[in-house]
Short mmCIF file of C-alpha atoms and ligand atoms in Angstrom, two decimals:
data_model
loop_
_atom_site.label_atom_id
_atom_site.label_comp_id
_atom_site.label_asym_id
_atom_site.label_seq_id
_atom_site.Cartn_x
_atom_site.Cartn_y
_atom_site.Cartn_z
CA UNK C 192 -33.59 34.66 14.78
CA UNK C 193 -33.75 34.75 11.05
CA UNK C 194 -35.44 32.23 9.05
CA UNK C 195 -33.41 30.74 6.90
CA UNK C 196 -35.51 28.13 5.23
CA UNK C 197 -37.89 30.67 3.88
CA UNK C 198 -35.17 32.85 1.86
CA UNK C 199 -33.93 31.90 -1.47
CA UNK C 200 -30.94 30.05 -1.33
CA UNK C 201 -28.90 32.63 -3.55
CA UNK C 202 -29.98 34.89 -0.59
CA UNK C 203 -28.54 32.29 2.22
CA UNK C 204 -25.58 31.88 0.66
CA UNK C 205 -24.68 35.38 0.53
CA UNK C 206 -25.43 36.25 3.80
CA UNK C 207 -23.83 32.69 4.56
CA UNK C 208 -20.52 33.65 2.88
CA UNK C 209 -20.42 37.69 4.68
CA UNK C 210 -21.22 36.10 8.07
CA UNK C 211 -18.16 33.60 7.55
CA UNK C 212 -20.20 30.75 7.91
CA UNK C 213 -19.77 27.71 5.69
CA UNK C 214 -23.06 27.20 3.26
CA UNK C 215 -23.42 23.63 4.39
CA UNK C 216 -25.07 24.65 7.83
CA UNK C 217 -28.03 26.08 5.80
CA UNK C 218 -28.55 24.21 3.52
CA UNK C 219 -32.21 23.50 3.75
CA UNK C 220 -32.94 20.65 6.37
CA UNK C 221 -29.88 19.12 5.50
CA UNK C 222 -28.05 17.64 9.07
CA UNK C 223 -24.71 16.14 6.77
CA UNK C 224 -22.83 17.12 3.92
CA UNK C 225 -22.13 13.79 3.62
CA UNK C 226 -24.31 10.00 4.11
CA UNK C 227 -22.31 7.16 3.31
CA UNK C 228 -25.86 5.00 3.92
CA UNK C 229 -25.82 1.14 4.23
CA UNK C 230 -22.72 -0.10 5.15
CA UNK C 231 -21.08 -1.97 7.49
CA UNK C 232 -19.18 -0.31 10.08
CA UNK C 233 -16.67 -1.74 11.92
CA UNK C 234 -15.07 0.99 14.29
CA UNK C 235 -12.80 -0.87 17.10
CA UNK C 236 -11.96 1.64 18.80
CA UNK C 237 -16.13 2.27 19.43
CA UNK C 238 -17.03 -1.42 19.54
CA UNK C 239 -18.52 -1.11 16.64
CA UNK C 240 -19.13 -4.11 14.54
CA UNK C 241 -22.36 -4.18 12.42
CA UNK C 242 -24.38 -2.00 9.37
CA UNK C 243 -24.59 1.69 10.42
CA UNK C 244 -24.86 4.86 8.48
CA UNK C 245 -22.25 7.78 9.00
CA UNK C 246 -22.57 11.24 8.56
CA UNK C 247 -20.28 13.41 7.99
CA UNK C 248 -20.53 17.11 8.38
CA UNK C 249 -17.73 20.14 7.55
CA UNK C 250 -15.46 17.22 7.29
CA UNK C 251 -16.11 16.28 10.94
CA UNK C 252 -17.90 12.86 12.05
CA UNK C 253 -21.21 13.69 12.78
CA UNK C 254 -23.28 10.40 13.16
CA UNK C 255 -22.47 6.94 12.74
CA UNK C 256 -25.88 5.90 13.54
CA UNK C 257 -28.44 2.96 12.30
CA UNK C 258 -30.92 4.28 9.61
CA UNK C 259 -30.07 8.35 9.27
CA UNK C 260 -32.91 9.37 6.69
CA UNK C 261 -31.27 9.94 3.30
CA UNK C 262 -32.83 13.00 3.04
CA UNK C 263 -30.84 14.71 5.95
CA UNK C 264 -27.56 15.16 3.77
CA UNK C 265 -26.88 17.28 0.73
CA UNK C 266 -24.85 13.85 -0.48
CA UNK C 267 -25.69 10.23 0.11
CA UNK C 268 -23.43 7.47 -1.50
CA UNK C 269 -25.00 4.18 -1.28
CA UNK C 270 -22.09 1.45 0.45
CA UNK C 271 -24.10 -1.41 1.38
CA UNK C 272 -22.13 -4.51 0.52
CA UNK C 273 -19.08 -2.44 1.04
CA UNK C 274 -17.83 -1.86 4.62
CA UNK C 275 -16.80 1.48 6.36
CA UNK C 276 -13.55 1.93 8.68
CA UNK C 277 -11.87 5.08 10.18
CA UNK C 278 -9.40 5.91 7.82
CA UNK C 279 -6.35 3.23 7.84
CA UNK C 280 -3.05 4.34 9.32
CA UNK C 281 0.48 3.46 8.38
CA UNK C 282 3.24 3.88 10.58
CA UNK C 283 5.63 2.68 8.63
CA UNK C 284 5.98 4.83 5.25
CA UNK C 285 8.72 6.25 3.62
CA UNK C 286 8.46 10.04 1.85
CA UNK C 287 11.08 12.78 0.31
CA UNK C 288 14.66 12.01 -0.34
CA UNK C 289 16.36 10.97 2.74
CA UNK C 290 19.43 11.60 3.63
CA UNK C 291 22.08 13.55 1.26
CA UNK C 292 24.47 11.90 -0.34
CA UNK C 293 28.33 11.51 1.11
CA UNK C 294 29.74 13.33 -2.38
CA UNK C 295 26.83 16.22 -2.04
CA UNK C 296 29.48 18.58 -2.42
CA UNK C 297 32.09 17.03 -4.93
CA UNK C 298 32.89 18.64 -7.85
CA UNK C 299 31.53 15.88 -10.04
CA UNK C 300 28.54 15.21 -7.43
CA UNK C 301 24.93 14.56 -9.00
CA UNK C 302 22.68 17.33 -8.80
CA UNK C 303 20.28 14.99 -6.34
CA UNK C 304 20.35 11.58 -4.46
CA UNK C 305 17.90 9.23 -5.62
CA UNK C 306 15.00 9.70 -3.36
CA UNK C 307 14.07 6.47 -1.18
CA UNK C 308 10.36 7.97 -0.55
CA UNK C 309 7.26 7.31 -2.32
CA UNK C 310 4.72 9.72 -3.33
CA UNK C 311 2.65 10.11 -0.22
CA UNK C 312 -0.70 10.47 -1.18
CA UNK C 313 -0.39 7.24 -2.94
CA UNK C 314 -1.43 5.78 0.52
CA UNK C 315 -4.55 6.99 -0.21
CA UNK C 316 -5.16 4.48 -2.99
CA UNK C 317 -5.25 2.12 0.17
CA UNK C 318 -7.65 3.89 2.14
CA UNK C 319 -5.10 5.31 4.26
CA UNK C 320 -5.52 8.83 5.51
CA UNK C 321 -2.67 8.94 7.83
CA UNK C 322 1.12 8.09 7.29
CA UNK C 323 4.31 7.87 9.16
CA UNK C 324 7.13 8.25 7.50
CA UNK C 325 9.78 5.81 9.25
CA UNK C 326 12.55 7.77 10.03
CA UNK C 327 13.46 8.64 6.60
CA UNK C 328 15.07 12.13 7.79
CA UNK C 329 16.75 12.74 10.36
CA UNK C 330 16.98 15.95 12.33
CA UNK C 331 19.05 17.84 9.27
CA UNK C 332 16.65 17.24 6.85
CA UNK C 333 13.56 16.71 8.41
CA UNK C 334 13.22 20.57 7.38
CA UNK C 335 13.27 19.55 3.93
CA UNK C 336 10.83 16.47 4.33
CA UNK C 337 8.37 18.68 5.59
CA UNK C 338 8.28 21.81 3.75
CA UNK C 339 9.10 19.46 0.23
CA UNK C 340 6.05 16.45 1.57
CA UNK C 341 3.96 17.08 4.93
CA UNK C 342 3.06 20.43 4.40
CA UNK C 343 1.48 19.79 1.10
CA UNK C 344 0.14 16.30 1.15
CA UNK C 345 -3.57 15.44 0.69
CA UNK C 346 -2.82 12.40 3.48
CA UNK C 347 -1.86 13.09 6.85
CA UNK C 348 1.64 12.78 7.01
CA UNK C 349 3.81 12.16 10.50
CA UNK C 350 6.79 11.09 11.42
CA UNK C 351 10.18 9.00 13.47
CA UNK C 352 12.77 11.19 13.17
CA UNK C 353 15.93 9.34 12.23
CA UNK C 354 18.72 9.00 15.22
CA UNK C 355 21.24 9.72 12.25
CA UNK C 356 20.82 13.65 11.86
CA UNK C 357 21.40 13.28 8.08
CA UNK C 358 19.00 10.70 7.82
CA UNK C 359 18.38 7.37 5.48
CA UNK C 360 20.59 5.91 2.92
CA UNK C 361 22.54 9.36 2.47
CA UNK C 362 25.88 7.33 3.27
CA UNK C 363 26.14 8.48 6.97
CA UNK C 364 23.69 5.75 8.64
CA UNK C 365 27.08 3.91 10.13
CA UNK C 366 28.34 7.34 12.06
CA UNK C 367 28.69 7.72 15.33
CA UNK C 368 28.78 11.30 15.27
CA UNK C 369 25.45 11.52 13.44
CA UNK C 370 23.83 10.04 15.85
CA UNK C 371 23.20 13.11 18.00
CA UNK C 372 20.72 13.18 20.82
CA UNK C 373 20.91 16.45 21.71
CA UNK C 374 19.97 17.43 18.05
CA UNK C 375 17.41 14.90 17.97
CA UNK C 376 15.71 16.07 20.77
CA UNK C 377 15.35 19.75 19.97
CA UNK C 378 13.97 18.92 16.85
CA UNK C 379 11.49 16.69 17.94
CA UNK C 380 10.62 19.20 20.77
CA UNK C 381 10.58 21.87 17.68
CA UNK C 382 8.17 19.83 16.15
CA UNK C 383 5.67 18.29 18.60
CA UNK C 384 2.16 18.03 16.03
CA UNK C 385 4.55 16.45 13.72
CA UNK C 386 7.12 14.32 14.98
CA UNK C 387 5.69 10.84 16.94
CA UNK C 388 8.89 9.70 17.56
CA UNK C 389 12.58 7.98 17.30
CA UNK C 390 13.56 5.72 14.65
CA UNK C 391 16.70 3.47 14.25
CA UNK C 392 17.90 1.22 11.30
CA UNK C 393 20.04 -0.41 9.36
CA UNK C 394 23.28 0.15 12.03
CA UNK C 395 26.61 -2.31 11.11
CA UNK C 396 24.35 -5.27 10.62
CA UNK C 397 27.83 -7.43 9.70
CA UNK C 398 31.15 -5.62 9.64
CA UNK C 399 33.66 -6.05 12.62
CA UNK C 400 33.36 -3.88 15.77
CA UNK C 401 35.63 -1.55 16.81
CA UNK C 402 35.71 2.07 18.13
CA UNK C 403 33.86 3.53 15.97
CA UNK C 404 31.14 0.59 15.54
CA UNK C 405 29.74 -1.01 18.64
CA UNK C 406 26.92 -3.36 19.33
CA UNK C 407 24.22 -1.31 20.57
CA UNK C 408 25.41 2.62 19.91
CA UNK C 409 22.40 2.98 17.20
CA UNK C 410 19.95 1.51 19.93
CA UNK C 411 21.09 3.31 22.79
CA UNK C 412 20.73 6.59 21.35
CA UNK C 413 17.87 6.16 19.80
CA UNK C 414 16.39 4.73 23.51
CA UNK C 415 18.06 7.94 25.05
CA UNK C 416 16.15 10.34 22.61
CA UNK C 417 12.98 8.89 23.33
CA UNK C 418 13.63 9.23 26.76
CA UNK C 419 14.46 12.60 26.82
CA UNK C 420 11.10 13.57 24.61
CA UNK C 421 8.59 10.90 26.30
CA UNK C 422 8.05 8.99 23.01
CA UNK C 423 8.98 5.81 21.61
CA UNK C 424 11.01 4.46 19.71
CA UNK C 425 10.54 2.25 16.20
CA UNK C 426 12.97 -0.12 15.95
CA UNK C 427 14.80 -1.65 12.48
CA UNK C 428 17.38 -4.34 14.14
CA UNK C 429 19.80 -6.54 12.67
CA UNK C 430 20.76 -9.50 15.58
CA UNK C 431 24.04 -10.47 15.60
CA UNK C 432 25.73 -12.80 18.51
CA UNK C 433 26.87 -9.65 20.22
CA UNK C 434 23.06 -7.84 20.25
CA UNK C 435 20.69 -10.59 20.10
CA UNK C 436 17.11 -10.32 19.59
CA UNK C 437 16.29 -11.61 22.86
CA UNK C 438 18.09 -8.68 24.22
CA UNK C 439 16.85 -6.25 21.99
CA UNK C 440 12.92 -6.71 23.12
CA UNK C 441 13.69 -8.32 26.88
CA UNK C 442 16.36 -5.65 27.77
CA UNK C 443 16.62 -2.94 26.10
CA UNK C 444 13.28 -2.16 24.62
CA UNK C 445 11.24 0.04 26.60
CA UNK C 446 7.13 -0.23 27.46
CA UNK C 447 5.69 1.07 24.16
CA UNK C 448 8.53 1.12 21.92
CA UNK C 449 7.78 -0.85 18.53
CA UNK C 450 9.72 -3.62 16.83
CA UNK C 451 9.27 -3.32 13.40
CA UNK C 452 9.98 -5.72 10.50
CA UNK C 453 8.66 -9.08 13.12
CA UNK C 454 8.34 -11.24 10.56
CA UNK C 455 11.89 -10.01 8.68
CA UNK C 456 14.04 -13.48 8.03
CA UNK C 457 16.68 -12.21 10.40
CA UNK C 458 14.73 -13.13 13.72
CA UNK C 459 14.33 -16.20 15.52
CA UNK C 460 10.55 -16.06 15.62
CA UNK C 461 10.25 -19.47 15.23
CA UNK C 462 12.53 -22.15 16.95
CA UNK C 463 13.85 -25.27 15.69
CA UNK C 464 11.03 -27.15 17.00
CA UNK C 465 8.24 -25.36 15.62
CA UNK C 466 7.41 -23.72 18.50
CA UNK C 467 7.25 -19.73 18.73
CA UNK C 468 10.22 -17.76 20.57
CA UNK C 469 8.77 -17.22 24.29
CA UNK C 470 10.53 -14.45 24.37
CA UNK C 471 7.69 -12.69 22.12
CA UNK C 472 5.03 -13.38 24.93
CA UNK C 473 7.52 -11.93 27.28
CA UNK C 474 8.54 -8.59 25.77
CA UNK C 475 4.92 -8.55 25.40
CA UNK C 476 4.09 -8.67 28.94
CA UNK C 477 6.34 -5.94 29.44
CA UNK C 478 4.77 -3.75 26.82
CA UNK C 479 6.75 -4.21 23.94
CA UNK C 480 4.92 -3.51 20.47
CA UNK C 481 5.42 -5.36 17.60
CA UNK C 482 4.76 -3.84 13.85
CA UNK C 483 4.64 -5.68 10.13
CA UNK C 484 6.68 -2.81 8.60
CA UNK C 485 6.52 -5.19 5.50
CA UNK C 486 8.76 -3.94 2.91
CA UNK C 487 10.63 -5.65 0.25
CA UNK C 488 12.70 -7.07 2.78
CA UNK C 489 11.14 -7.90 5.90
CA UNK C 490 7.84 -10.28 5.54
CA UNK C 491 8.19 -14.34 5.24
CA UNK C 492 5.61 -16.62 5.57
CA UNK C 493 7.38 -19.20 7.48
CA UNK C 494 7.68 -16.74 10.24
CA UNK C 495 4.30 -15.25 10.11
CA UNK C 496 1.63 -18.07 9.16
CA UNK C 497 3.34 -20.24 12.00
CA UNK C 498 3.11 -17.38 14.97
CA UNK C 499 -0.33 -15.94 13.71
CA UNK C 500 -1.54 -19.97 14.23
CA UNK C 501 -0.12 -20.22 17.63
CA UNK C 502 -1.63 -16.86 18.25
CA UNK C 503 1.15 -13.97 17.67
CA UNK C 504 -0.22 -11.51 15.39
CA UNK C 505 1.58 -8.02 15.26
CA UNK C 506 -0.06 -5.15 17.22
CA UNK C 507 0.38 -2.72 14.09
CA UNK C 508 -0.12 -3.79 10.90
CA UNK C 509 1.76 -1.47 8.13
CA UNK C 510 3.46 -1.83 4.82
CA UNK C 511 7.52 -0.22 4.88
CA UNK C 512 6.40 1.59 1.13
CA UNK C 513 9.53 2.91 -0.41
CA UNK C 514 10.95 3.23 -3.92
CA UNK C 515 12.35 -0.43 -3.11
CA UNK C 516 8.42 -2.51 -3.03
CA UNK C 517 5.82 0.03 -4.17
CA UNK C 518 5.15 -2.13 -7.18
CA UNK C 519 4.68 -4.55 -4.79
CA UNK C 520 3.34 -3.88 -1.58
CA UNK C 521 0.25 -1.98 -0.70
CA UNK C 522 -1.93 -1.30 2.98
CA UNK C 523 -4.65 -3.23 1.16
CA UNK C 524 -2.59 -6.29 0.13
CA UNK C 525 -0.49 -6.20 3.43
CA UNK C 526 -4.34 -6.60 5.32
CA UNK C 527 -5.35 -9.03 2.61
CA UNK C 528 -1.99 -11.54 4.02
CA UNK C 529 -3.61 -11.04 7.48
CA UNK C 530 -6.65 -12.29 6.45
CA UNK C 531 -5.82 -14.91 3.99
CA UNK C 532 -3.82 -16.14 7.19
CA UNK C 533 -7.07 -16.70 8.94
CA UNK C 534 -7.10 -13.03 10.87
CA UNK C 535 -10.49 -12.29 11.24
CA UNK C 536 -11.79 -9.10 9.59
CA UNK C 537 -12.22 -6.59 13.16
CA UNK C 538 -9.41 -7.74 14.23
CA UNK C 539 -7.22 -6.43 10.74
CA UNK C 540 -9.40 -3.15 11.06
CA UNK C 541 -8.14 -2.78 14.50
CA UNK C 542 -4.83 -3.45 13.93
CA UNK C 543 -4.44 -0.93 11.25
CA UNK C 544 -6.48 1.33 13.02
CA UNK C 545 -6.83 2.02 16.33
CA UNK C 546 -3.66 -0.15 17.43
CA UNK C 547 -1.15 2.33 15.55
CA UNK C 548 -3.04 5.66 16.84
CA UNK C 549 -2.42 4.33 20.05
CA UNK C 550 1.09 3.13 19.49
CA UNK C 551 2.43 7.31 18.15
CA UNK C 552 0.12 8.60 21.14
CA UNK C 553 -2.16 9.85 18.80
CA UNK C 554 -5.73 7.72 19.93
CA UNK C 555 -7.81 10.77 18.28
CA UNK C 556 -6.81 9.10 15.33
CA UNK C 557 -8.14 5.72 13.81
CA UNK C 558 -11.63 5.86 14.78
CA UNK C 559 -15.00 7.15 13.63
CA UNK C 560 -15.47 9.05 17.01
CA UNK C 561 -18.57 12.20 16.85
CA UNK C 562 -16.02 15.22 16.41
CA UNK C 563 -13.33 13.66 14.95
CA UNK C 564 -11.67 14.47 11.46
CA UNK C 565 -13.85 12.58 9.11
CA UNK C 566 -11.07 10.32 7.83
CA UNK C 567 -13.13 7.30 6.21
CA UNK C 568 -11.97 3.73 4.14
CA UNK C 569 -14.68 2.25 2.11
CA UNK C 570 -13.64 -1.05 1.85
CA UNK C 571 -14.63 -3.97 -0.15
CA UNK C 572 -14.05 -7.40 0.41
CA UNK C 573 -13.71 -10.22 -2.25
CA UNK C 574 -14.38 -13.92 -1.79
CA UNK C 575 -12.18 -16.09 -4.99
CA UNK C 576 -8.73 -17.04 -5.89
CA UNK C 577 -6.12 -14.89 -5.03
CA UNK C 578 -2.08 -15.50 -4.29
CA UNK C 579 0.58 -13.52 -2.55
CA UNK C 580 3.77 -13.04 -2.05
CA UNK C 581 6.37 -12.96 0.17
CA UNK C 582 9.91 -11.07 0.50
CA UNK C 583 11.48 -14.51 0.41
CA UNK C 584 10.42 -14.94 -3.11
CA UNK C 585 7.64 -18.05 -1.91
CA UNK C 586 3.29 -17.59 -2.42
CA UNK C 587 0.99 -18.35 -0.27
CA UNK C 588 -2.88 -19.23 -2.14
CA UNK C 589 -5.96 -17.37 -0.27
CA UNK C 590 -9.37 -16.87 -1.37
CA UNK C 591 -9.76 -13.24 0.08
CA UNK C 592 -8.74 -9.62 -0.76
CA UNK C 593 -9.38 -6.46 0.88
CA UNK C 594 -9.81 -3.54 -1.46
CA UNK C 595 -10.19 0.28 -0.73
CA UNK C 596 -13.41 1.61 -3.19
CA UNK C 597 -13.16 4.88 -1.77
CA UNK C 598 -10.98 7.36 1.01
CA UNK C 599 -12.40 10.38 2.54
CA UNK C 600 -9.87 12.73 4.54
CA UNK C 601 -11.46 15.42 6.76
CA UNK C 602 -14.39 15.08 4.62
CA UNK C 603 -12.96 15.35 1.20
CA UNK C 604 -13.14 12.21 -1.43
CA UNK C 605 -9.75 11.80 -2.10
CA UNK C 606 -9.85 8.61 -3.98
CA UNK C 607 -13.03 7.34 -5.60
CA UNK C 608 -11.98 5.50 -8.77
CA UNK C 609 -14.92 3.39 -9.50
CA UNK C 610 -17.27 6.69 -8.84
CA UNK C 611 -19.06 5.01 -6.22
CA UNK C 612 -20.46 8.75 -4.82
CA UNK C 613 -20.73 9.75 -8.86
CA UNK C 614 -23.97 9.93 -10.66
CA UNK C 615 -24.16 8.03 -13.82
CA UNK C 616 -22.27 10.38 -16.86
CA UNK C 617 -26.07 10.31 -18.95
CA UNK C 618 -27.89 11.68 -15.25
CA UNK C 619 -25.23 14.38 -14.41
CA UNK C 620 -26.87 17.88 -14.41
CA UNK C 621 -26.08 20.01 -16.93
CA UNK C 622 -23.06 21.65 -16.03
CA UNK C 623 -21.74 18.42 -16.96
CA UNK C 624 -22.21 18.98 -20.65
CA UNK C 625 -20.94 22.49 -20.99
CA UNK C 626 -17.88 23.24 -23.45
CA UNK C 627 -15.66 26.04 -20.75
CA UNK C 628 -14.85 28.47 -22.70
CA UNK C 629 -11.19 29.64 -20.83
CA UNK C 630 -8.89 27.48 -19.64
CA UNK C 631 -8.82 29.12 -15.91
CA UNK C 632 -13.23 27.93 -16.18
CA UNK C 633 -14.49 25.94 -13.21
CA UNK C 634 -14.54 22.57 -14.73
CA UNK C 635 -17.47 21.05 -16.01
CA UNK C 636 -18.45 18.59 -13.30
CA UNK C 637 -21.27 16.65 -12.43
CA UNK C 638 -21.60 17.84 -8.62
CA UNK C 639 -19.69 19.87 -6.44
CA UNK C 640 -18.58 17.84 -3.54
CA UNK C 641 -15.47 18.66 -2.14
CA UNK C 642 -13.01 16.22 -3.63
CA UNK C 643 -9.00 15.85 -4.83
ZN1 LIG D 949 11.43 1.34 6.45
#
């Protein structure tokens, strides 16, 4: 057995680097490449509620533990006041272009639709670290979404496939004969690390029926897909007297298939009398999930502060971000509603957590488990006056806000704004203050941490 701690480090790191072994497991004494010392940790999935330290180490969880000496990592960032979550999750995001447009190949066509997706590391402004993009392509571009998006985002990005094969607001949403099971199976099936499931939307929410348009077509493909590849379904509904909500979650909706857009104005979430819809509790009962999917069209307050005070609150919580409400809408401020509603603050965590990992299948995801990716949201939450909005132009007044500081993803700081794991510019080490002399120079930076 060599000794490592009595060789130079130059020395270690060479023989580090020919072995193949990352530096960070020799560095001297050092159990973490990463202490985030001092805050409060609240981990649902763990039962974890109260101040902890986490370590982190090659971009694994490593220790969330009570009191981990500072002088067992090679970087500590101080978050006491602040508190630590698994990374946030999403499941309702929109990325790339969606679907092409019905003149594509005119003669006097654009060169490009106008894409409907958002950038999607912008989640990580949120303390997100994993998306899902909500059906935005469909199995004929899904190609496209992932080679142009998923495969090169810093956030993890998943996703619904559309039941429309060409995708979102390309022109072909209303066809029949895009909605293709058979070629939304075999891509899902093509797919299986990537692709969490089916998603429908937007389906003749007010024209007349006829052959080619009838009540539940969109639904009961979509239902058939997930079926046939054992996942579920996210669903974007429009009631109308032929397909009425009621049906949609008591019927037709299977045992872990999501409702998105709850508190949209279109449902009946709260009856004449004040009183919330039974059938919510019901479809509940039978396993039906319900998801925020906020958006710029899909979030009132006289649907949501109601239920949440008779005791509905959405299993997932996520934010519909598109080119329609980025401005807008945000994880952070979507959580901040929550708990300006009177949601207490474990109970937000969880349901932007733990809930939508377990809702795509995915329950590795959305907690600070030993092993896991190190996917971490700093969090910080502010007591004052505050307002917010709804999609039915109305405000509600709050004195809370919940506000990402800082977003680690598989042990990288992506987003760290405020420099709350920087040293003051006057204390960096001298590196810091060095002119590069080529362009292609390492630049000049006051530590090395891995970070975006
Ligand atoms: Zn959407």
């Amino acid at each position: 057995m060599h000794n490592w701690t009595k060789m130079p480090a130059a020395a270690v790191l060479v023989i580090a680097l020919f072995l193949g072994i990352p530096y960070a497991s020799f560095a001297q004494s050092t159990r973490y490449d990463l202490l985030l010392k001092g805050g409060h940790v609240i981990d649902p999935a763990n039962h974890i509620d109260e101040v902890r330290d986490v370590g982190v180490l090659q971009g694994k969880i490593a220790a969330v533990e009570k009191n981990i000496p500072a002088d067992q990592a090679r970087k500590v960032v101080d978050v006491s006041s602040l508190y630590v979550t698994p990374g946030l999750i999403d499941i309702h995001y929109h990325v790339g272009n969606g679907g092409a447009p019905l003149n594509w190949f005119a003669p006097d066509a654009r060169a490009h639709a106008l894409p409907l997706g958002i950038p999607a590391d912008l989640a990580l402004q949120s303390g997100v670290t994993t998306i899902v993009d909500a059906g935005t392509s469909g199995a004929e571009t899904f190609l496209q979404e992932k080679e142009e998006v998923i495969d090169r985002a810093r956030v993890r990005v998943l996703a619904f496939l559309n039941i429309v094969a060409n995708g979102m607001s390309g022109g072909l949403e209303q066809s029949l004969d895009q909605m293709d099971v058979k070629l939304c199976v075999d891509t899902i099936k093509k797919y299986p690390d990537l692709i969490v499931g089916v998603k429908t939307a937007h389906y003749w929410t007010g024209g007349p029926w006829d052959g080619e348009h009838v009540p539940w077509a969109a639904v009961d493909r979509a239902i058939e897909c997930g079926i046939l590849t054992n996942s579920p379904v996210m669903f974007d509904f429009w009631p109308r007297p032929e397909r009425t909500y009621e049906d949609l979650i008591l019927t037709k909706m299977r045992p872990g298939d999501i409702h998105t857009h709850v508190f949209a104005q279109q449902f009946p979430i709260i009856l004449p009398d004040g009183k919330i819809n039974p059938a919510l509790a019901q479809a509940r009962a039978r396993g039906v999930i319900f998801d925020v999917g906020h958006g710029a069209g899909s979030f009132w307050f006289r649907n949501a502060v109601p239920a949440q005070k008779q005791g509905f609150i959405p299993d997932s919580i996520s934010t519909d971000l598109h080119m329609g409400d980025y401005l807008t809408v945000s994880m952070n401020n979507v959580m901040s509603k929550f708990l300006a509603m009177g949601v207490p603050l474990e109970d937000v965590v969880r349901r932007s957590t733990i809930n939508p990992a377990k809702e795509i299948h995915r329950p590795d995801l959305g907690t600070l488990s030993i092993g896991q990716d190190a996917d971490i949201a700093v969090l910080e939450l502010t007591q004052g006056h505050f307002s917010y909005s709804d999609c039915g132009v109305a405000k509600m007044d709050a004195n809370i806000r919940l506000l990402a500081r800082m977003t680690i993803r598989a042990g990288r700081i992506s987003y760290d704004p405020s420099g709350l794991s920087m040293v003051e510019w006057e204390k960096a080490r001298p590196q810091y203050f060095t002119i590069p002399d080529r362009g292609e120079s390492l630049p000049a930076r006051a530590d090395d941490y891995p970070r975006d």
